[in-house]
Coordinates of C-alpha atoms and ligand atoms in Angstrom, one line a residue:
X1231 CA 90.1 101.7 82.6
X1232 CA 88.2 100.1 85.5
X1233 CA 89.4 97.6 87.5
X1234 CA 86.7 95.3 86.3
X1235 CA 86.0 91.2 87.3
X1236 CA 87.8 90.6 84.0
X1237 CA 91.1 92.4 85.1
X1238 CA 90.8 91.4 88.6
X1239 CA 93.3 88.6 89.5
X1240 CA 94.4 88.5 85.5
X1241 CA 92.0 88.3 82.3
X1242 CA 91.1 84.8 81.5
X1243 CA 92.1 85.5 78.3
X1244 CA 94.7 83.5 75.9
X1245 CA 97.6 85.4 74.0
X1246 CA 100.7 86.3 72.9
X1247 CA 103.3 88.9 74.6
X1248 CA 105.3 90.3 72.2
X1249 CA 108.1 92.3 73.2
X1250 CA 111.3 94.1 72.5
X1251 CA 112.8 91.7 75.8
X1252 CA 111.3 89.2 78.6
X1253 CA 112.9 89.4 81.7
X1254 CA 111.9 86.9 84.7
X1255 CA 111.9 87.8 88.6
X1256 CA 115.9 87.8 88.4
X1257 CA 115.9 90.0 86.1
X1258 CA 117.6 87.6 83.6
X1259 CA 116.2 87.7 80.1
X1260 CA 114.0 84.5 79.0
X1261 CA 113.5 85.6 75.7
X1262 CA 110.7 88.2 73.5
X1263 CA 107.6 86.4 73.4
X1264 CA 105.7 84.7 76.3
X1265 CA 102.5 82.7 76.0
X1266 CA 99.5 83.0 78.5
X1267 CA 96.4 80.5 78.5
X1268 CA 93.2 81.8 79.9
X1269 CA 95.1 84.6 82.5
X1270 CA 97.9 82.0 83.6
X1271 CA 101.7 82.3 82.3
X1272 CA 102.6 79.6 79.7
X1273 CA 106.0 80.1 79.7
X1274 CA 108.5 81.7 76.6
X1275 CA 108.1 79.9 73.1
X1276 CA 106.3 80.7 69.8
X1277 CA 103.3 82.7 69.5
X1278 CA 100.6 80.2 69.5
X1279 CA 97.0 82.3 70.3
X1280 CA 95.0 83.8 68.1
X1281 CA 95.7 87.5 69.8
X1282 CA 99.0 89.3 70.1
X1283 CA 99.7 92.0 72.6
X1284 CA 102.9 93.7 71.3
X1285 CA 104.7 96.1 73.6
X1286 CA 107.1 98.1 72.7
X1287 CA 109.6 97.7 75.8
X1288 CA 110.3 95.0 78.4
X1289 CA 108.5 93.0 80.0
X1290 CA 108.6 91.7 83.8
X1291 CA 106.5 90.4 86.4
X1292 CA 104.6 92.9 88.3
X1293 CA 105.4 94.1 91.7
X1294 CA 104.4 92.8 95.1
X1295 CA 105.1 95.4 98.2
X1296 CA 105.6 93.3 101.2
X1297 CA 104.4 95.3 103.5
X1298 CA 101.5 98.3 103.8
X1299 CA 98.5 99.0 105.4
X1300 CA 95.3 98.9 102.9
X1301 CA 93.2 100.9 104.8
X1302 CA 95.3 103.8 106.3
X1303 CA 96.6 104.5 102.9
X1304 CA 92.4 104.7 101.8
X1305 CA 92.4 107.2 105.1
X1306 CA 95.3 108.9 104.0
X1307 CA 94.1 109.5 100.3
X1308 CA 91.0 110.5 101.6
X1309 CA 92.2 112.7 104.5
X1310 CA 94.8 116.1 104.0
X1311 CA 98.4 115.4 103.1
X1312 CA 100.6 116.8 106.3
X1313 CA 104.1 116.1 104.9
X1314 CA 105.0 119.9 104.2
X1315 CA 103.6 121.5 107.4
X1316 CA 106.4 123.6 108.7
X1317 CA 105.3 123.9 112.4
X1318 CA 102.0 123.1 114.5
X1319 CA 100.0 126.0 113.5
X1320 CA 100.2 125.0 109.9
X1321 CA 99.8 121.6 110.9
X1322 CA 96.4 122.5 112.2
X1323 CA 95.1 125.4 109.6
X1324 CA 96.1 122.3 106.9
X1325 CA 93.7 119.7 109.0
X1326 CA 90.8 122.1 109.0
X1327 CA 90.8 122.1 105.3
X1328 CA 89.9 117.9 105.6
X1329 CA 86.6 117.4 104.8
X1330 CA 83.8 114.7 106.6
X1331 CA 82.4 114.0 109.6
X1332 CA 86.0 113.5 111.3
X1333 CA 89.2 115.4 110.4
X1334 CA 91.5 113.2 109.4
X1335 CA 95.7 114.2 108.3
X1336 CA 98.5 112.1 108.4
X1337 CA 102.4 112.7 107.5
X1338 CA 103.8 115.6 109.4
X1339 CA 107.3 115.6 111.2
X1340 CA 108.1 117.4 114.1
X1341 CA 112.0 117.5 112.8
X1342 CA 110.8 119.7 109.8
X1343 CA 108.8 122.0 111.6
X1344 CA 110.2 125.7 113.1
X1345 CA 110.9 125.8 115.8
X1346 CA 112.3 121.8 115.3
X1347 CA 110.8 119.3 117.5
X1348 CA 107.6 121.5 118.8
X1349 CA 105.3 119.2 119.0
X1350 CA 101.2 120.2 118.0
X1351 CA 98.6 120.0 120.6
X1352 CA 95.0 119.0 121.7
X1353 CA 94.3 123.0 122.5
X1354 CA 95.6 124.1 118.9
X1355 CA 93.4 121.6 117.5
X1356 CA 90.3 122.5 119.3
X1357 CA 91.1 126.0 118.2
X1358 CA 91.6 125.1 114.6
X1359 CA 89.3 122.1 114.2
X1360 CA 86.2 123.1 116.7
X1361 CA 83.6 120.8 116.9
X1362 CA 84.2 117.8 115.2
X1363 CA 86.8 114.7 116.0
X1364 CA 90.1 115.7 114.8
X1365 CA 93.2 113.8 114.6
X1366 CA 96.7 114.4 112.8
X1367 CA 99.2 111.6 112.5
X1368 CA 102.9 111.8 112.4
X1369 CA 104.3 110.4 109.3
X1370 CA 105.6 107.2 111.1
X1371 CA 102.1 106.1 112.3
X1372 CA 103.1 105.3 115.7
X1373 CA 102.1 109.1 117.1
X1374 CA 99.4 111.7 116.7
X1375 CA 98.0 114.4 118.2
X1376 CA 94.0 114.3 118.9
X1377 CA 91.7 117.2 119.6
X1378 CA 89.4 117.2 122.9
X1379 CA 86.7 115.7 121.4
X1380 CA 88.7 112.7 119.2
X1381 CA 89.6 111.9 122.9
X1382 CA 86.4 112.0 124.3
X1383 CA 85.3 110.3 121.7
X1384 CA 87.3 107.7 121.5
X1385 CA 88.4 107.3 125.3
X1386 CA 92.0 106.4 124.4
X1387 CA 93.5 108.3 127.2
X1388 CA 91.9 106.2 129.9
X1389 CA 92.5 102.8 127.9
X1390 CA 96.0 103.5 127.1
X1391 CA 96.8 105.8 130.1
X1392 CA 100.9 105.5 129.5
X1393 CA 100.6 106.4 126.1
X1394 CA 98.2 109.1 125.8
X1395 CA 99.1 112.3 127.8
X1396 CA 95.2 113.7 127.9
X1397 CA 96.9 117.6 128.5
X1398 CA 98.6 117.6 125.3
X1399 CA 96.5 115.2 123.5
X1400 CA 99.5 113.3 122.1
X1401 CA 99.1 109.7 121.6
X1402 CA 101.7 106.8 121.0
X1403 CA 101.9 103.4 119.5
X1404 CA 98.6 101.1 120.1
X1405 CA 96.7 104.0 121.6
X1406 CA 97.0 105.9 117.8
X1407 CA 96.3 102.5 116.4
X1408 CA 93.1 101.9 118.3
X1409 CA 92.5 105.9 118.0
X1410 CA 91.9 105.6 114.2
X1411 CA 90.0 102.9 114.3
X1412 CA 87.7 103.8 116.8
X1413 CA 87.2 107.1 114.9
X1414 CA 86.7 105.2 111.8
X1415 CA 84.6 102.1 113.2
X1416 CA 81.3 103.7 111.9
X1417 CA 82.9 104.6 108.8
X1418 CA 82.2 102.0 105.7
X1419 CA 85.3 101.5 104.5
X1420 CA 84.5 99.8 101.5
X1421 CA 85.1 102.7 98.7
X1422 CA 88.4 103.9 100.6
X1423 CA 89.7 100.3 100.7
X1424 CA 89.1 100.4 96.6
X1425 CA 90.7 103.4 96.3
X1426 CA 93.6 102.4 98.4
X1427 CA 93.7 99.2 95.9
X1428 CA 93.6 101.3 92.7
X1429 CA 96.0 103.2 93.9
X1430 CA 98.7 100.3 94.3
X1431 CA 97.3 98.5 90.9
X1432 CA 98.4 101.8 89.1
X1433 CA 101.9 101.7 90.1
X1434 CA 102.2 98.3 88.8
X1435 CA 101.9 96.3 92.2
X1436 CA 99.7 93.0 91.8
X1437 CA 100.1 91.8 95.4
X1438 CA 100.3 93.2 98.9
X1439 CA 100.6 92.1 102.7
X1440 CA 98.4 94.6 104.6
X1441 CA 99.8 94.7 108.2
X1442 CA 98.1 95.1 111.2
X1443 CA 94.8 95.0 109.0
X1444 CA 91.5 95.8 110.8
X1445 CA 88.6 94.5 111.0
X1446 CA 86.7 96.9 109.1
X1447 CA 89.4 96.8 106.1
X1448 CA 88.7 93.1 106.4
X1449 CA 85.3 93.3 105.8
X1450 CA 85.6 95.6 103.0
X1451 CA 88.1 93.6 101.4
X1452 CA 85.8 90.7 101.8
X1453 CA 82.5 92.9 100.2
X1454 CA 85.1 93.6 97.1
X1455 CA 86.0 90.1 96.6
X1456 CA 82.3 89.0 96.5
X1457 CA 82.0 92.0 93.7
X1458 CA 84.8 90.6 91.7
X1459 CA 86.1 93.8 92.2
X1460 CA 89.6 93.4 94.2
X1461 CA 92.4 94.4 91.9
X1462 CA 94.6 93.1 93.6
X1463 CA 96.0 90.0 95.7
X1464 CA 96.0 90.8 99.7
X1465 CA 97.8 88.7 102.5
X1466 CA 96.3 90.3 105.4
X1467 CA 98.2 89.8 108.7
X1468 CA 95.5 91.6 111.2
X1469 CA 96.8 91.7 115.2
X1470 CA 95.9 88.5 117.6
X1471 CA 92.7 90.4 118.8
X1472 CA 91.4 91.0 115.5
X1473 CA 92.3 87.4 114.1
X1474 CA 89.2 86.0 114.9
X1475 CA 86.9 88.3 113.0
X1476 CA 89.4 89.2 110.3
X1477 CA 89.8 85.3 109.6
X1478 CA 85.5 84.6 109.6
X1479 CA 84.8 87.5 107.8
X1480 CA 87.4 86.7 104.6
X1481 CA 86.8 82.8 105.0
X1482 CA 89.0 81.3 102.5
X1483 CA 89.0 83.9 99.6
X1484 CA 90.4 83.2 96.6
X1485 CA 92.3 86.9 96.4
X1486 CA 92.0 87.8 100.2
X1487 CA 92.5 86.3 103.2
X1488 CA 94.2 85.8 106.3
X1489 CA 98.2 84.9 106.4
X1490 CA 99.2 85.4 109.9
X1491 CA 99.5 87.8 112.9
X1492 CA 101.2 90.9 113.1
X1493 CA 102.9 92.9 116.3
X1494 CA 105.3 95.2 117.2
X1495 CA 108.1 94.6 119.4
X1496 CA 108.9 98.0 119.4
X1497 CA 107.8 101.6 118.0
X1498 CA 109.3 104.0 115.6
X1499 CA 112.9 105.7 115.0
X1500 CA 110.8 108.9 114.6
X1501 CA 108.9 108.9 117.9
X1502 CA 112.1 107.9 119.9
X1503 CA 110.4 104.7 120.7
X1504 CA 112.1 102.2 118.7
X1505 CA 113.7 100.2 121.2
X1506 CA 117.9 100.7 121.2
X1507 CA 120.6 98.6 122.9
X1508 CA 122.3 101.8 124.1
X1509 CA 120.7 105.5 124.9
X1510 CA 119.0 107.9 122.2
X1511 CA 121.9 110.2 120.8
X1512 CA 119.3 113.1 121.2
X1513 CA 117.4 111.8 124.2
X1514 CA 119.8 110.9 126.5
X1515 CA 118.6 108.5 129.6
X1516 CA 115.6 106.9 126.6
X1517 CA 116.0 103.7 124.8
X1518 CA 112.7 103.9 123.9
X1519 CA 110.0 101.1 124.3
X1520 CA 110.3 97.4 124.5
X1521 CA 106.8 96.6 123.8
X1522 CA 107.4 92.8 123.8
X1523 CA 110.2 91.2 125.2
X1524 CA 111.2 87.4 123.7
X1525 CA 109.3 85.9 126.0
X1526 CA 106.1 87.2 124.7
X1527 CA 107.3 86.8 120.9
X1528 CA 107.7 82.9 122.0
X1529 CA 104.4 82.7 123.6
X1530 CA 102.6 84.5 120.7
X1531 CA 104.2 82.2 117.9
X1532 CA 103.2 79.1 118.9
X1533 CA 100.1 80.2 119.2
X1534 CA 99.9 81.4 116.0
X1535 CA 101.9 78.6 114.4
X1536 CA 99.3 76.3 115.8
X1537 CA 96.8 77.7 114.2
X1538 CA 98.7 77.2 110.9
X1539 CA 99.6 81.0 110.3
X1540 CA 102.2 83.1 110.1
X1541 CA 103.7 86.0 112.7
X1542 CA 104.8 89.0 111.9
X1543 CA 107.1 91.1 113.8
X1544 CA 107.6 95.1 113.9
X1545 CA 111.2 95.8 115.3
X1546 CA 113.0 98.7 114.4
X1547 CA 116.1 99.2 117.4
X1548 CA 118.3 96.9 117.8
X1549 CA 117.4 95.7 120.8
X1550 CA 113.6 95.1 119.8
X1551 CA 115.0 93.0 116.9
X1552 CA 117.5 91.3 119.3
X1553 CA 114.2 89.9 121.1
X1554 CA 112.6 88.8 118.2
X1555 CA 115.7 86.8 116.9
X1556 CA 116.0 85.1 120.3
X1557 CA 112.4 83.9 120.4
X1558 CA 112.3 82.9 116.4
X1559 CA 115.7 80.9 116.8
X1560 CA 114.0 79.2 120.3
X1561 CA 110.9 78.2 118.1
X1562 CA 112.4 77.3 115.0
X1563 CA 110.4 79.2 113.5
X1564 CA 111.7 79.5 110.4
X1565 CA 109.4 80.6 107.0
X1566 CA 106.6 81.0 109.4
X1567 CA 108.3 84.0 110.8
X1568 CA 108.7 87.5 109.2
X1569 CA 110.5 90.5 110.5
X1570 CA 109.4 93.8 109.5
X1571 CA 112.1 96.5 109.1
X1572 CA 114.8 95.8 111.0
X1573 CA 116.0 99.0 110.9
X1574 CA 119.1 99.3 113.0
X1575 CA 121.0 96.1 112.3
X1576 CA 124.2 95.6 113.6
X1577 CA 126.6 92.8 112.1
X1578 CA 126.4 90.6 114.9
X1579 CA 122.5 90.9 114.3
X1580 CA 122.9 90.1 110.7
X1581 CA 124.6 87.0 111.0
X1582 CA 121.6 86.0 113.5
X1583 CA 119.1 87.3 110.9
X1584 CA 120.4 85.2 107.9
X1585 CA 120.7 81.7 110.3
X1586 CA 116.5 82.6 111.1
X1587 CA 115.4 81.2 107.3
X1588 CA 112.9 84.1 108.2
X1589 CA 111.9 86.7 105.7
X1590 CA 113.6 90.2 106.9
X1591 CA 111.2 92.5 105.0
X1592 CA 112.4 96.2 104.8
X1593 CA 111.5 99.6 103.5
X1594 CA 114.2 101.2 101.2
X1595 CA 112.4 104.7 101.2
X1596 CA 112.7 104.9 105.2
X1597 CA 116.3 105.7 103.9
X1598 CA 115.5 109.0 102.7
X1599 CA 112.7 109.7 105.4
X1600 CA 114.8 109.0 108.0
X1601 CA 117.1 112.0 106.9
X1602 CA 117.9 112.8 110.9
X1603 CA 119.4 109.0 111.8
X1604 CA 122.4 110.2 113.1
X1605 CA 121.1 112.9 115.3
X1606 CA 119.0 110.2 117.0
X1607 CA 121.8 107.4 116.6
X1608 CA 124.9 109.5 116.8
X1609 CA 127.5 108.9 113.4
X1610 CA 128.7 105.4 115.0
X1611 CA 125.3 103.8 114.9
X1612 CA 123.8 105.3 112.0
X1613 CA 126.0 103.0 109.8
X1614 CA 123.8 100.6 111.3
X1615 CA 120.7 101.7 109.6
X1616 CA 119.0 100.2 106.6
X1617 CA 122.1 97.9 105.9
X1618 CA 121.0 96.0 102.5
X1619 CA 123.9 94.7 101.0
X1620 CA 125.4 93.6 103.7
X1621 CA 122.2 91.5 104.9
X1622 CA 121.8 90.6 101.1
X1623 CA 125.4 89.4 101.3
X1624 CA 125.2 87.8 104.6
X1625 CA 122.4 85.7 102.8
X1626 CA 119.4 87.8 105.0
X1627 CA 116.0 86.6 102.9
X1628 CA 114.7 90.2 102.2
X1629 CA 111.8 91.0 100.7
X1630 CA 111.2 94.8 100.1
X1631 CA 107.9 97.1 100.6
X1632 CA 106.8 100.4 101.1
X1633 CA 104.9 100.8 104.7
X1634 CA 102.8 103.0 102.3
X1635 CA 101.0 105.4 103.4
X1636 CA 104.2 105.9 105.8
X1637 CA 106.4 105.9 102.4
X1638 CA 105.3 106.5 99.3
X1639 CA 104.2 103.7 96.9
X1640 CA 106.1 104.5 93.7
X1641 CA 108.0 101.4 92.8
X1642 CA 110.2 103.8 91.2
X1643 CA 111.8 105.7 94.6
X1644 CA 111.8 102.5 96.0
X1645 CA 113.8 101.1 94.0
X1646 CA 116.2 104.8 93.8
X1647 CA 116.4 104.4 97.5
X1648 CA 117.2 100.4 97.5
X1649 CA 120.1 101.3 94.9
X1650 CA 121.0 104.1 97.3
X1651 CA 120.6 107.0 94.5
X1652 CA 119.5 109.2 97.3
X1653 CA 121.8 112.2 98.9
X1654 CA 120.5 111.6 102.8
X1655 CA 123.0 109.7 105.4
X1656 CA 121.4 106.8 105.2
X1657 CA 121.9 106.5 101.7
X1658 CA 125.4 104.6 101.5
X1659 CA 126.9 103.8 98.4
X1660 CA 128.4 100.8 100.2
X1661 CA 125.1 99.2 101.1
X1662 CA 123.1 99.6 97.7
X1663 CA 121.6 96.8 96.3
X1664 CA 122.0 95.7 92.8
X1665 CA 119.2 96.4 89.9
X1666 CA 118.8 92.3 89.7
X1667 CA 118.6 91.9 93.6
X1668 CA 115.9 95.3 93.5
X1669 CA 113.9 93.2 91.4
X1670 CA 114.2 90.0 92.5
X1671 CA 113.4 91.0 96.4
X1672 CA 110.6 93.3 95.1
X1673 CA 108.8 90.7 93.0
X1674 CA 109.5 86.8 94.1
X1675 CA 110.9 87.1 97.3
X1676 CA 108.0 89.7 98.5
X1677 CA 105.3 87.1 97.8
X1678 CA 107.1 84.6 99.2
X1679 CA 107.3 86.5 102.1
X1680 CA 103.5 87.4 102.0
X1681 CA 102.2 84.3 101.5
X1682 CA 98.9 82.9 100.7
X1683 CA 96.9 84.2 97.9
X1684 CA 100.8 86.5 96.8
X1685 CA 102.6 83.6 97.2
X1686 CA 102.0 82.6 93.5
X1687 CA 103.0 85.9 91.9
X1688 CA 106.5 87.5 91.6
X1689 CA 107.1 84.7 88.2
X1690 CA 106.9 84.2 85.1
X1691 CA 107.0 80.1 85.8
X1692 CA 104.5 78.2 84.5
X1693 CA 101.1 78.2 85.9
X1694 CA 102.0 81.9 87.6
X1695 CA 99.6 84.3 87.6
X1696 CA 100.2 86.3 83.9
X1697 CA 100.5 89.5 86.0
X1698 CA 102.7 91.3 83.9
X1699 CA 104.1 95.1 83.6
X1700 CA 106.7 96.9 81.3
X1701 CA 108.9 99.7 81.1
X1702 CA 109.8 101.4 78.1
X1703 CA 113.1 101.4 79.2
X1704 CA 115.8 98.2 79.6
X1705 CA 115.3 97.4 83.3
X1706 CA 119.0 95.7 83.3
X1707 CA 120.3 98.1 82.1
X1708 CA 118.8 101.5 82.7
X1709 CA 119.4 103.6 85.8
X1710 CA 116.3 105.9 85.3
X1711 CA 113.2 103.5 84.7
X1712 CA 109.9 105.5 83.7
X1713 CA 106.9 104.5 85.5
X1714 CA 105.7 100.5 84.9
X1715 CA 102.5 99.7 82.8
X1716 CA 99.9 96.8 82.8
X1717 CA 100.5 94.7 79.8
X1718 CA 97.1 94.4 79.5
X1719 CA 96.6 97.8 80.7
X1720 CA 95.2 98.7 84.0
Ligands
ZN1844 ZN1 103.9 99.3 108.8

């Protein structure tokens, strides 16, 4: 099916669900029929419309991933899939393959390649990739490897100079961010931007933040809304320098618009630069790097908070996440601050982190990605890492997401990896979440925490959005859920 005006945002039509069980955002059963009046949710009761949809499972609200990036994961669907390169030279046969006008490839690892932790280079790129711009980024986002030219081209080694060495052509943090765009800038993103949108609507996800969203995924997103031809709802939290533009060009769209500001305190656990209290386990004398301290968090929320949005902010170490708490419990911030991952959490962090009345907005698949935690952490601080239960316990407002196209999408391992049914260190029994708390962080609580055109999806309350999936199988009580389909299909 297409993703039509008609489907976009929930048919206008009236009906009846009829199912084998209703379950709300809690996962608590509300009955087997529910009533929707022209696309909006009625609430349980008898059948009272002229047309029954009958569905032969149960029925919930649909998902809402809290946190992705729109256009990378149209790049990334578009571009080669690096995940199973097994050292540089693959790497870079794999990245000639990508077709267009720039090379584009994105996942690889330097931990899974032989001999582990060789890093690919500009030369092997030029060598493999003549002649066009080619660029490979790591799995995590925050580093990539460019080829002469996507330097050249771009000129990030002389606007980033600390964070682009031009010998090796290896680039970190902002300079890989401003990398891609500038590669891309040309580039209409409008058909990858839908693509990236059917992808989510077909694993049953009817709402998104899309972090650190550029201008040219705002613009697209802003040509699709005019078409009717969305899918899906889209809180877009675009960087300070982008606000401007991101916030004119989406005006006050009904399914897209602009929430608040996103920014990273720190980089990645991958990359060494997520920023630690105490010395990398495997890189002794590196902490990695504190790219705002609370200061600047302070600073940057007021201004933001003045302008009536919301801030976002990347911390992954547990010293990057220290600075954020600081400046959010000096601004009193509250719901107008998120905290993305918050990754290495230790209790005395978590205590802080449920005081903030900020949503803590995590990625349970980093669990299985992050296979290697303790070699970067060492054993005593890798129980630190991806601490659910313990946050959910300590009354932490989580809201769970993906960081596709750094995870995958599938609601499915998410929710495997949030219950901990995963074999990799970070996987602890001890810190799985339960199948209620999956769903109730993964629907409500993430469009809470997006805000904005999300913020009314995530319920089955009156007036909600009928946005509506089902699995064949009993979500409360089945521990192997098959994939989640569109009531009204997609
Ligand atoms: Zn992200």
């Amino acid at each position: 099916m297409t993703l039509g005006a008609l489907r976009v945002g929930g048919s206008m039509a009236s009906y009846n669900v009829k199912a084998l069980g209703v379950y709300n955002e809690h996962l608590d059963q509300v009955g087997d029929t529910l009533l929707v009046e022209d696309g909006i949710i009625k609430g349980p009761g008898t059948a009272s419309y002229a047309k029954d949809i009958n569905v032969e499972g149960y029925v919930t609200p649909a998902f809402v991933d809290a946190h992705l990036h729109i256009s990378w994961l149209g790049l990334a669907l578009r571009g080669v899939d690096l995940t199973k390169a097994q050292s540089p030279e693959a790497l870079a046969r794999s990245l000639a393959r990508s077709r267009g006008e720039i090379a584009y490839g994105r996942g690889w690892d330097q931990e899974r390649f032989r001999p582990r932790g060789a890093l690919p280079s500009r030369r092997l790129l030029d060598q493999y990739v003549p002649g066009r711009p080619s660029i490979a980024v790591r799995t995590c986002g925050h580093m990539a490897v460019l080829n002469t030219l996507a330097l050249e081209t771009t000129g990030v080694h002389r606007m980033f100079p600390g964070l682009v060495d031009p010998e090796t052509g290896v680039a970190k943090e902002d300079a890989v961010f401003a990398a891609v765009e500038l590669l891309f800038e040309k580039v209409d993103l409008t058909s990858m931007v839908r693509k990236a949108l059917v992808e989510v609507r077909k694993n049953g996800i009817a709402g998104v933040s899309s972090m650190a969203c550029p201008v040219g995924e705002a613009r697209a997103l802003a040509a699709l809304e005019r078409r009717g031809d969305l899918g899906v709802r889209v809180a877009c939290y675009p960087r300070e320098h982008h606000l401007e533009a991101a916030a004119s060009l989406l005006g006050d769209g009904r399914m897209a618009r602009v929430v608040g500001v996103k920014d990273f305190a720190d980089g990645s656990l991958g990359a060494r630069t997520a920023y630690l209290g105490e010395d990398y386990n495997d890189d002794p004398g590196n902490r990695g790097l504190r790219l705002l301290d609370s200061r600047d968090i302070v600073g940057l929320a007021r201004r933001v908070l003045d302008k009536g949005l919301r801030l976002a902010i990347h911390a992954i170490g547990d010293a990057a996440i220290e600075h954020v708490i600081e400046a959010y419990e000096e601004v009193g911030i509250g719901e107008g601050g998120r905290i993305e991952h918050a990754s290495i959490a230790p209790p005395k962090l978590i205590e802080r982190l449920a005081g903030l009345d900020s949503f803590v907005v995590v990625q349970p698949h980093f669990r299985v990605s992050d296979w290697w935690v303790e070699d970067r952490l060492g054993q005593e601080r890798a129980r630190w890492a991806y601490p659910f239960k313990t946050m959910a316990r300590a009354g932490v407002k989580l809201a769970l997401s993906t960081d596709a196209p750094v995870e995958t999408l599938d609601p499915l391992e998410t929710i495997r990896a949030a219950e901990s049914r995963c074999v990799e260190p970070a996987c602890r029994a001890e810190e799985a979440l339960s199948r209620k708390e999956v769903f109730y962080y993964y629907t409500r609580a993430s469009a809470l925490a997006s805000g904005g055109p999300v913020a009314g999806l995530g319920s089955l309350e009156k007036g909600s959005p009928a946005e509506l999936i089902w699995f064949r199988e009993d979500p409360a009580s089945s521990s192997e859920l098959g994939p989640p389909m569109w009531v009204l299909g997609n």
